[in-house]
GROMACS .gro file of C-alpha atoms in nm:
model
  391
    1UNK     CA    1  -0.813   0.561  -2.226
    2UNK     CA    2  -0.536   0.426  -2.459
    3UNK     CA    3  -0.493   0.068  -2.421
    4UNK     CA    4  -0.212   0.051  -2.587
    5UNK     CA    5   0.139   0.182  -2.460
    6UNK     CA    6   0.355   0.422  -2.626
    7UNK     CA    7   0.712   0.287  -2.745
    8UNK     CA    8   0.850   0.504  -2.449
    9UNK     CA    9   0.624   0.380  -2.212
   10UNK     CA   10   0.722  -0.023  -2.329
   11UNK     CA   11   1.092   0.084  -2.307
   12UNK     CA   12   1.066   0.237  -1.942
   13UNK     CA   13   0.878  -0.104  -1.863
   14UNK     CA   14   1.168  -0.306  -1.954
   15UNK     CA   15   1.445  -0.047  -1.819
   16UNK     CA   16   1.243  -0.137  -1.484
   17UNK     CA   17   1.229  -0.498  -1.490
   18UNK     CA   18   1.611  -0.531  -1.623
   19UNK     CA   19   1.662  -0.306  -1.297
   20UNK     CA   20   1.495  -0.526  -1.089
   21UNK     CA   21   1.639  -0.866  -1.187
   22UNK     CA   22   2.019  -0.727  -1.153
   23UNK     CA   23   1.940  -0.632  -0.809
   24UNK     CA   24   1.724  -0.882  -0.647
   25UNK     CA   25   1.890  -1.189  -0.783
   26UNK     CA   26   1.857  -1.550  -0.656
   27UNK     CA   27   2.111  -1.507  -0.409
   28UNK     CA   28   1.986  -1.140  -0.308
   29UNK     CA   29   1.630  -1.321  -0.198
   30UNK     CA   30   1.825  -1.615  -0.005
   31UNK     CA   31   2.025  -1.373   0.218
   32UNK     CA   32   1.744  -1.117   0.283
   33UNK     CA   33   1.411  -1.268   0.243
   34UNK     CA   34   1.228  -1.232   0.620
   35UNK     CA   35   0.898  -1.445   0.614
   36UNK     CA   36   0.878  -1.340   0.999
   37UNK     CA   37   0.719  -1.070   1.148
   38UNK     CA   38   0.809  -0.775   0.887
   39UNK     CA   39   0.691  -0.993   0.569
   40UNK     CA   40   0.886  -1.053   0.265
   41UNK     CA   41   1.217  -0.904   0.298
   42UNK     CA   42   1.419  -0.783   0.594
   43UNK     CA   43   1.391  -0.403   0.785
   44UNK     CA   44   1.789  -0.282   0.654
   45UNK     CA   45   1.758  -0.444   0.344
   46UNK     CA   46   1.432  -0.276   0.243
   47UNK     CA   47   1.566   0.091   0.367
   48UNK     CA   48   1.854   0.029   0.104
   49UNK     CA   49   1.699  -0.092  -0.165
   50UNK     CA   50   1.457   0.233  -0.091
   51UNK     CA   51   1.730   0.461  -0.160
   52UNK     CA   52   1.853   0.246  -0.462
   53UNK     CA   53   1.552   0.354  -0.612
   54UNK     CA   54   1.607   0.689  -0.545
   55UNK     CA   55   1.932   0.676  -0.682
   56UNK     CA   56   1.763   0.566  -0.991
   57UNK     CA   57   1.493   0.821  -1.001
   58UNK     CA   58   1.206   0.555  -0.955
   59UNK     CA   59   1.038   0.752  -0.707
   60UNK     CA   60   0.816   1.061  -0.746
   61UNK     CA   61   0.834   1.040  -1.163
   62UNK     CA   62   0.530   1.167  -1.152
   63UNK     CA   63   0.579   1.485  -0.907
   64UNK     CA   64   0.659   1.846  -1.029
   65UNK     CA   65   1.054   1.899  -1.044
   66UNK     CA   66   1.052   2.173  -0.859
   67UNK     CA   67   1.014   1.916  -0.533
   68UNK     CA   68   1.286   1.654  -0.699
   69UNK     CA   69   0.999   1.450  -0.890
   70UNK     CA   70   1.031   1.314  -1.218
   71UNK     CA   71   0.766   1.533  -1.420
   72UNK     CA   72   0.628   1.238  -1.590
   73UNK     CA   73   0.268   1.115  -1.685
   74UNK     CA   74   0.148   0.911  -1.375
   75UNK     CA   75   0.126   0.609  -1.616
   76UNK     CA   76   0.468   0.577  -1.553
   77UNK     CA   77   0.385   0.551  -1.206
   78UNK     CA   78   0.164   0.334  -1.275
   79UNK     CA   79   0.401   0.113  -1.472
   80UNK     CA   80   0.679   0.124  -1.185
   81UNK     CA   81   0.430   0.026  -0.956
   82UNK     CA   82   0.282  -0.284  -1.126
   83UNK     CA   83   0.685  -0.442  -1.166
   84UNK     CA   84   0.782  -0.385  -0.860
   85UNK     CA   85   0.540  -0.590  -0.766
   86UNK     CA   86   0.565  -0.860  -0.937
   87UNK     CA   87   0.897  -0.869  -0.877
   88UNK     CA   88   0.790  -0.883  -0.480
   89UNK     CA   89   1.057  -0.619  -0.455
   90UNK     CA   90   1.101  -0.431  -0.106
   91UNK     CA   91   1.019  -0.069  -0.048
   92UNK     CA   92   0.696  -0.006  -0.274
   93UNK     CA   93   0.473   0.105   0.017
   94UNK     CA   94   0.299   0.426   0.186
   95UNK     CA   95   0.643   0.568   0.234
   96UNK     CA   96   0.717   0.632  -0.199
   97UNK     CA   97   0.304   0.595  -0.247
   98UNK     CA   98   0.034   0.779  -0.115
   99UNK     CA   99   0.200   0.978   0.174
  100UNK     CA  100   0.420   1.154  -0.035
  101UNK     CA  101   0.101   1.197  -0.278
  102UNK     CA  102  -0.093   1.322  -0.034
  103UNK     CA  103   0.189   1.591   0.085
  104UNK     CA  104   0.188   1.698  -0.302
  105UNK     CA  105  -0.217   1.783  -0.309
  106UNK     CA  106  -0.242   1.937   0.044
  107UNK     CA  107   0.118   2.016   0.179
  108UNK     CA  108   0.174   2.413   0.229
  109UNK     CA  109   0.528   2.471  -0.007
  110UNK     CA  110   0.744   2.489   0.320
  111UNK     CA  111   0.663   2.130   0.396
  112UNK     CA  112   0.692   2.004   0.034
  113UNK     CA  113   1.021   2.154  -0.013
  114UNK     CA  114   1.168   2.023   0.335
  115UNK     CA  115   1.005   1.657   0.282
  116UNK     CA  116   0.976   1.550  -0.079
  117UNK     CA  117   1.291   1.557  -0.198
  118UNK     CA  118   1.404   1.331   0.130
  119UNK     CA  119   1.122   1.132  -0.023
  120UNK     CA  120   1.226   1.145  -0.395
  121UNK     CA  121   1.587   1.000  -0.263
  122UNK     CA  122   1.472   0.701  -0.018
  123UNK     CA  123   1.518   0.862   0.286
  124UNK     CA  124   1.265   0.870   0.450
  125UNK     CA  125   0.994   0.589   0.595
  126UNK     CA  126   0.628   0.707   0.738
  127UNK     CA  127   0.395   0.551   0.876
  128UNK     CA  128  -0.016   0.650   0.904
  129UNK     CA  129  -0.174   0.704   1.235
  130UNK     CA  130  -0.551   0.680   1.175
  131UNK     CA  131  -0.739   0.397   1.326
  132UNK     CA  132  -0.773   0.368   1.729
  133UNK     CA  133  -0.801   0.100   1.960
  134UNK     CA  134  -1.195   0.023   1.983
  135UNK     CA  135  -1.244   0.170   1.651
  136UNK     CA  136  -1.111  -0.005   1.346
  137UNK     CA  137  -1.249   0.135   1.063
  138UNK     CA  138  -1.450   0.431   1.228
  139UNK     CA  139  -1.199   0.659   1.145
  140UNK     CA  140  -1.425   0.921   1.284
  141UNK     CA  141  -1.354   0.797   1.629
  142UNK     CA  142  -1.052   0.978   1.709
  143UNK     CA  143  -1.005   1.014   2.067
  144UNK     CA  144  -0.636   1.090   2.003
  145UNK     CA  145  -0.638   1.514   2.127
  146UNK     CA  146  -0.415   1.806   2.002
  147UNK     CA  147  -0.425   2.105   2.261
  148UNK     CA  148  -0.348   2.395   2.143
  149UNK     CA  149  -0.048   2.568   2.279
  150UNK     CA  150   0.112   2.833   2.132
  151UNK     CA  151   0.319   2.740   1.822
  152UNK     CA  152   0.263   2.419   1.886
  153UNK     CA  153   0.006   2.147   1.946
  154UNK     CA  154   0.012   1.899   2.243
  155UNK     CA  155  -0.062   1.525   2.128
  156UNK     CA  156  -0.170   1.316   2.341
  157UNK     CA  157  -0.394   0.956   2.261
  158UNK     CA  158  -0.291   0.575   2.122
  159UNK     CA  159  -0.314   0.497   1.755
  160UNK     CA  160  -0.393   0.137   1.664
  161UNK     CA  161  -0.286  -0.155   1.331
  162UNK     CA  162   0.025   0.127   1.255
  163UNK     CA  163   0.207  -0.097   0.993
  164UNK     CA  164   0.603  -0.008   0.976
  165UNK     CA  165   0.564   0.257   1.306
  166UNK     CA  166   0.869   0.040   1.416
  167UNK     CA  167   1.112   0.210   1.160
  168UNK     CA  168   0.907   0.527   1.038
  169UNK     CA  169   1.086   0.877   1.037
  170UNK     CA  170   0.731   1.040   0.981
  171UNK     CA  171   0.386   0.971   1.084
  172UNK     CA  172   0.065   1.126   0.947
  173UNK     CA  173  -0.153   1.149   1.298
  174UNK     CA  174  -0.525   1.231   1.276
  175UNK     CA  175  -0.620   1.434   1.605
  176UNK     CA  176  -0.943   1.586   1.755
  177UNK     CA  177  -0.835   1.940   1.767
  178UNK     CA  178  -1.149   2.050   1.877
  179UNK     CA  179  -1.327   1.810   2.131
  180UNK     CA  180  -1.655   2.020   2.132
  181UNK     CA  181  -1.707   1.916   1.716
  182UNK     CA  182  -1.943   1.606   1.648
  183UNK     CA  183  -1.756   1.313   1.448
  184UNK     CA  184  -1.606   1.438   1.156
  185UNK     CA  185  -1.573   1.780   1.270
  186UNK     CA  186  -1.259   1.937   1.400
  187UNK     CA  187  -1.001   1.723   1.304
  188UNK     CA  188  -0.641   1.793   1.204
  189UNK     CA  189  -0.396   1.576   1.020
  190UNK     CA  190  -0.044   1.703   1.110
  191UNK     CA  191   0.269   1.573   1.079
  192UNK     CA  192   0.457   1.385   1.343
  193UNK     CA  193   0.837   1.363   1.411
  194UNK     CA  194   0.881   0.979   1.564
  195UNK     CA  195   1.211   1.126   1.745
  196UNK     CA  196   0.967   1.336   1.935
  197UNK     CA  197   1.007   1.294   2.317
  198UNK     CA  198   0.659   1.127   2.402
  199UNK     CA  199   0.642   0.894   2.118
  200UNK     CA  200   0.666   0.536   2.224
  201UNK     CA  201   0.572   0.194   2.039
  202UNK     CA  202   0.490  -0.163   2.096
  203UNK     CA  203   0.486  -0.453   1.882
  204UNK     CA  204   0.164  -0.710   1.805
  205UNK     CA  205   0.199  -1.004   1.601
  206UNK     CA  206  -0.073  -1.101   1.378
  207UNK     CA  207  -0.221  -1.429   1.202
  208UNK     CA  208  -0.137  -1.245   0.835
  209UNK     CA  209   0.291  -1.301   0.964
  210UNK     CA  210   0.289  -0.888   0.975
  211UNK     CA  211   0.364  -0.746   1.315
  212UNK     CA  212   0.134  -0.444   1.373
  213UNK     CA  213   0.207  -0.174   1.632
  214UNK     CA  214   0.052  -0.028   1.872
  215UNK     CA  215   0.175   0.385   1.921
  216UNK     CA  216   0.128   0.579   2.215
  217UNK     CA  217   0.163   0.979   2.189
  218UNK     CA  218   0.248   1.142   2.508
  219UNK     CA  219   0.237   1.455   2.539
  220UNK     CA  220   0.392   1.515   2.188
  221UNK     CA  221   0.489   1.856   2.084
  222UNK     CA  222   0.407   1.943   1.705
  223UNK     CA  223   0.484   2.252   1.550
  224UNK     CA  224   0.155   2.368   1.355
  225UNK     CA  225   0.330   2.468   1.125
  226UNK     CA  226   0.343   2.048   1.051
  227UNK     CA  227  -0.037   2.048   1.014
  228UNK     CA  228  -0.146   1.901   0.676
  229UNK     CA  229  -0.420   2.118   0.529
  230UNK     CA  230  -0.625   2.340   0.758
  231UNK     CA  231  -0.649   2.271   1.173
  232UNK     CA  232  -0.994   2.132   1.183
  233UNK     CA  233  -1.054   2.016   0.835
  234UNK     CA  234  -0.834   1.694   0.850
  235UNK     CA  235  -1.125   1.466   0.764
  236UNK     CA  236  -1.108   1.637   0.430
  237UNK     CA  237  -0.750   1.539   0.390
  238UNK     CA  238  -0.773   1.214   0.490
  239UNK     CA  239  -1.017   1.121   0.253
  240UNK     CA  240  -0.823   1.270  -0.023
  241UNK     CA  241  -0.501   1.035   0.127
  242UNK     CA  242  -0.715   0.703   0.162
  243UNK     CA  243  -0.811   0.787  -0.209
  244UNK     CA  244  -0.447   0.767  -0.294
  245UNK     CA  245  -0.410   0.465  -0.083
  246UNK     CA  246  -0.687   0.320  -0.294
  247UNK     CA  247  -0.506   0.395  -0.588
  248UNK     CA  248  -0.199   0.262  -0.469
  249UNK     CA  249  -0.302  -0.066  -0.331
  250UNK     CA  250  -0.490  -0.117  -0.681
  251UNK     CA  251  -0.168  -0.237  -0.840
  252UNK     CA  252  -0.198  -0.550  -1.062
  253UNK     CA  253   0.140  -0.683  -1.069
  254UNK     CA  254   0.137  -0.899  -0.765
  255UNK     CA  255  -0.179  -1.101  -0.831
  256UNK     CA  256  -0.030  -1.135  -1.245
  257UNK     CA  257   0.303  -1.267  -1.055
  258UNK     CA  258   0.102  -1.520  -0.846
  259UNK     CA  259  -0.139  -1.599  -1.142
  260UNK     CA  260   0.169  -1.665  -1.376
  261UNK     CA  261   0.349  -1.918  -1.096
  262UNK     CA  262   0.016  -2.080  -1.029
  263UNK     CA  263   0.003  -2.175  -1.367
  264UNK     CA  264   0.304  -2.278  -1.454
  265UNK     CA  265   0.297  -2.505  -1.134
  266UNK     CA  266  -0.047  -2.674  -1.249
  267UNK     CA  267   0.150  -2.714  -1.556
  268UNK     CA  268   0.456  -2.932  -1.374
  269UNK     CA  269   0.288  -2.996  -1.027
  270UNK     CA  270   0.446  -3.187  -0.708
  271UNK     CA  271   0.610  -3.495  -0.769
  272UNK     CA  272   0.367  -3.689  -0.680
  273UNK     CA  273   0.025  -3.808  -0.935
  274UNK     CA  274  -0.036  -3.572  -1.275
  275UNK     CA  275   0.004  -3.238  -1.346
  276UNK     CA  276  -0.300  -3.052  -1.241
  277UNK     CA  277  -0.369  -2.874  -1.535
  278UNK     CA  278  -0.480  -3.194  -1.651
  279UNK     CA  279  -0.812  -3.157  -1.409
  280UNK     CA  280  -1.071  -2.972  -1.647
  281UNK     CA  281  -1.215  -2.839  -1.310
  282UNK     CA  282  -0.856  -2.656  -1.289
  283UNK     CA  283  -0.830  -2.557  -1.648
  284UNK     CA  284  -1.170  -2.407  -1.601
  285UNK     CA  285  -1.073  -2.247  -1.266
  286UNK     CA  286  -0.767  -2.098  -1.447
  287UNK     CA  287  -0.948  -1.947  -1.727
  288UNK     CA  288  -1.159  -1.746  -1.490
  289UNK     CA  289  -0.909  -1.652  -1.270
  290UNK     CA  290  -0.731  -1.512  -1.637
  291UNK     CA  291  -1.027  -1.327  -1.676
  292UNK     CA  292  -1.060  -1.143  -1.396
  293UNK     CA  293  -0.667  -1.067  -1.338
  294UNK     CA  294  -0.702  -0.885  -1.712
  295UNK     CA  295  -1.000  -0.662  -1.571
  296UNK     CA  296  -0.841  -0.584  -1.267
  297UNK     CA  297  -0.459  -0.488  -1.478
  298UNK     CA  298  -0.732  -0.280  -1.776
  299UNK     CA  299  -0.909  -0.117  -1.423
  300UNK     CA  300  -0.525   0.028  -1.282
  301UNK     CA  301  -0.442   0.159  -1.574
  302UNK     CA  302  -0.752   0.325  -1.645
  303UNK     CA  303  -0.741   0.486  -1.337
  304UNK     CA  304  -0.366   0.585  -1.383
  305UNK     CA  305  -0.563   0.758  -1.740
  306UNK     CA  306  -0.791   0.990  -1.522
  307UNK     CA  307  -0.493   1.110  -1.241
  308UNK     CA  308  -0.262   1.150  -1.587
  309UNK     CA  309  -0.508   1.383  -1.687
  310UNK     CA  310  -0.505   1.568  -1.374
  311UNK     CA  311  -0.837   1.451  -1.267
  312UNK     CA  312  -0.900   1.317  -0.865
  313UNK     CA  313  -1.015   1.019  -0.875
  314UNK     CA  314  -1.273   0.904  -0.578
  315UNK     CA  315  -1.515   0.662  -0.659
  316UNK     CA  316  -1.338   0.555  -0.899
  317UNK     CA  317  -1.023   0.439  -0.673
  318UNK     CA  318  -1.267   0.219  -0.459
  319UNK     CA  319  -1.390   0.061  -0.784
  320UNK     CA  320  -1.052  -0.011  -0.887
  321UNK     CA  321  -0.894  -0.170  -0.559
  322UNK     CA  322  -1.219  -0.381  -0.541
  323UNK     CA  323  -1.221  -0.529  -0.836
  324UNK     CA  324  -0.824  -0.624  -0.768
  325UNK     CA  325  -0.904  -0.729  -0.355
  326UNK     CA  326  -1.155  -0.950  -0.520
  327UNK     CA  327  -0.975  -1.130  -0.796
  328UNK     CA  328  -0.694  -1.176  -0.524
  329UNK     CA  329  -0.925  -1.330  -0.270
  330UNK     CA  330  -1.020  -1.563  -0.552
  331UNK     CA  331  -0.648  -1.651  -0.662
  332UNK     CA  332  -0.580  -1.678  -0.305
  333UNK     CA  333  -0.819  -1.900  -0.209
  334UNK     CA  334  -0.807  -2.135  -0.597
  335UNK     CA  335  -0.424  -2.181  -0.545
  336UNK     CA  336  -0.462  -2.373  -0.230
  337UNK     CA  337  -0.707  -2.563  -0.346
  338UNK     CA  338  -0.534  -2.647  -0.676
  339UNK     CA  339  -0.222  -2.736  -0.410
  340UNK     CA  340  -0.423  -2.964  -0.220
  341UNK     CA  341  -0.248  -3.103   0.077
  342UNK     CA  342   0.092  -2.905  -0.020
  343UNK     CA  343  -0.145  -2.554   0.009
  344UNK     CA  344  -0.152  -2.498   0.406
  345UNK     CA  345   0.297  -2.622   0.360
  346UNK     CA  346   0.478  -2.285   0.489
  347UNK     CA  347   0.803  -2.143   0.388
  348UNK     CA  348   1.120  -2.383   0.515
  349UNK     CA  349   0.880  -2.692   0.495
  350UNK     CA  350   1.033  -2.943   0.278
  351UNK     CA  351   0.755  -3.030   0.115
  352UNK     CA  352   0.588  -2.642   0.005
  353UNK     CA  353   0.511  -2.600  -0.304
  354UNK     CA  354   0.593  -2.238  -0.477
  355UNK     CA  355   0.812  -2.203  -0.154
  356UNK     CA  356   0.486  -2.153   0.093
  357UNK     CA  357   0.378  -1.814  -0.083
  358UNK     CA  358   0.043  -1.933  -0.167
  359UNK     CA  359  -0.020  -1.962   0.209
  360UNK     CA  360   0.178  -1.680   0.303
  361UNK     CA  361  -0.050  -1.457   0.077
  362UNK     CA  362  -0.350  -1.630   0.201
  363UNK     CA  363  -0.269  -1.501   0.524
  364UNK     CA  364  -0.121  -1.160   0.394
  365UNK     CA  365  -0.430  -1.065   0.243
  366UNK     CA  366  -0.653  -1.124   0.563
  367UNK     CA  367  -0.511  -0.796   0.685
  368UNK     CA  368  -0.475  -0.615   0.339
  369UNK     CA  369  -0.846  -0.651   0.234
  370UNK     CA  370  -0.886  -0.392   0.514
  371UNK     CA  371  -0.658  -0.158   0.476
  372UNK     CA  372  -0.789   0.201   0.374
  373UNK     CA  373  -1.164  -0.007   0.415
  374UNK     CA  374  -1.273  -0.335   0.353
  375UNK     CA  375  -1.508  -0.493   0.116
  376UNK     CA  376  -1.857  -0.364   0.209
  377UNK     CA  377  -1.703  -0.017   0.328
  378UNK     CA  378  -1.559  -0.005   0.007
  379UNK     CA  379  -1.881  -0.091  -0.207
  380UNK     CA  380  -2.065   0.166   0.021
  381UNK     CA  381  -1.842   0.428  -0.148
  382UNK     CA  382  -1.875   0.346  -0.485
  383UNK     CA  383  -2.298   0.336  -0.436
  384UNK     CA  384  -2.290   0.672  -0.301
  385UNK     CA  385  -2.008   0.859  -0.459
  386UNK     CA  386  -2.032   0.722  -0.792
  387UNK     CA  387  -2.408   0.598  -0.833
  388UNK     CA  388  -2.589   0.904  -0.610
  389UNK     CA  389  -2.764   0.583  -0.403
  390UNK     CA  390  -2.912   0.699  -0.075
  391UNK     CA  391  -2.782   0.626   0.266
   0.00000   0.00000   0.00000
């Protein structure tokens, strides 16, 4: 691994963040910031700014151009990923990450060449149907069934914790195509058209300020030729996908953005008493929290080194979002402390500090250190992919 960037690489890092501060200026985050139900930015607002960065060739940079990608070294990716989020900017999710990603490694060429270059543009939104009610992260558990028929297959079941369902074009829907297979036998991951008769969706707001949804498949039609890999061999595929969700949700630049404002705010603090940073408790506090925010960025970029050399990453991807969940957890929990009795202040209270983020991604993360398996799952991986430990 290189840990230095090339000139090229430092230039597309600032052609990015000049991109990113003409279009989400001051008065762009007081007219569509949503701190509601959908999070940081508003539904329309984040479908537009989705195809801005189409329009700009942001997304896919790193796919072949024969699907509309960018051919580039997924260190650009990498690079992309890390400002957009500390910018907080809209759009950097499943639908430009790791669904398209996974569509590139197992897609047949039909379904590459009909989807990603809708993808490459901002067009279209998915969302990923895995986890059932009564199962969280026993993704084994599908009861969710796909009867053969024809052409087609014949959905029917309830997917569960569907973030975005509400405005997805796409979903990625794990079935049990053959109910006489054990576990993590005979599944199939196909693709599913949301405009499909059948398809219906409810809303359920959580503590974290997302709303989650609940999606009900009834009696869905889905051509097979929309299965992802082979029919029965889904499990396969979705482990290759939550590996690029892994990979995805390992992005640095959100916890170096929260880092950055923490510290400068220890620096100023409320108007009330001295600054903070005066504390040596908080000086030490910082120093540690500096420490681990450089491992985690030095982790992302090493893995972006292995998938730029066209390795597949496994192990390695669960190592990586660890070591970021758990600084975060950490910066999380330090920068309400270091607020005090301005921490637990939300957004549109007169008296928040740093606007009510620090509490708003207190709460954000009690739903994200889940996502594609939380903490002890994720160690569990790492001991038996990467160090050969027994079960």
């Amino acid at each position: 691994m290189q840990f230095e960037f090339t000139d090229d690489q430092k230039r597309f890092r600032a052609e990015v963040r000049d991109f990113l501060r003409r279009e989400l200026t001051p008065e762009v985050w007081a007219q569509h910031r949503d701190t509601g139900e959908q999070g940081m930015w508003s539904v329309p607002f984040t479908k537009a700014f989705r195809r801005k960065l189409g329009a700009a060739g942001y997304i896919g940079m790193g796919w072949p151009t024969e699907y509309g990608g960018g051919g580039r070294s997924r260190i650009y990716q990498a690079i992309f990923w890390d400002e957009m989020e500390y910018a907080r900017a809209p759009g950097l999710d499943r639908s430009i990450t790791y669904v398209p990603n996974t569509l590139l490694a197992f897609g047949s060429h039909a379904q590459k060449e009909a989807l990603l270059p809708r993808v490459v543009r901002g067009e279209l939104a998915w969302f990923v149907g895995y986890s059932e009610p009564e199962a969280g992260s026993d993704l084994a558990n599908v009861r969710t069934r796909a009867v053969d028929d024809g052409d087609s297959f014949i959905v029917t079941g309830q997917k569960a914790f569907s973030s975005d369902a509400h405005m997805a074009d796409y979903s990625l829907v794990l079935a049990r195509t053959d109910p006489g297979s054990s576990r993590h036998r005979g599944l199939t991951l196909m693709i599913v058209d949301m405009t499909s008769p059948g398809v219906n969706i409810s809303r359920h707001p959580t503590l974290a300020g997302w709303t989650h949804h609940a999606v009900y498949f009834d009696g869905v039609r889905v051509p097979k030729s929309m299965v992802l890999g082979e029919v029965n061999e889904g499990w396969k595929v979705v482990m290759g996908a939550i590996d690029f969700e892994r990979a995805a949700l390992a992005s640095h630049g959100l916890v170096a953005f929260q880092l950055d404002r923490l510290l400068e705010w220890t620096q100023l603090g409320s108007d009330q008493g001295s600054p903070p940073i005066q504390e040596p408790t908080v000086q030490d506090e910082l120093v540690r929290l500096a420490i681990e925010s450089e491992g985690a960025r030095l982790t992302t970029y090493w893995l972006a080194s292995l998938h730029a050399k066209g390795l597949m990453p496994q192990h390695e991807t669960s190592l990586a979002v660890l070591v970021k969940r758990e600084t975060a957890r950490r910066l999380d929990s330090s920068g309400l402390e270091m607020l005090g009795p301005f921490g637990p202040l939300r957004h549109g209270s007169p008296a928040a500090q740093l606007e009510g983020d620090v509490e708003l991604e207190y709460r954000d993360r009690l739903y994200f250190q889940f996502a594609a398996g939380g903490f002890d799952i994720t160690r569990n991986v790492i001991a038996l992919r990467g160090l050969g430990l027994p079960r």
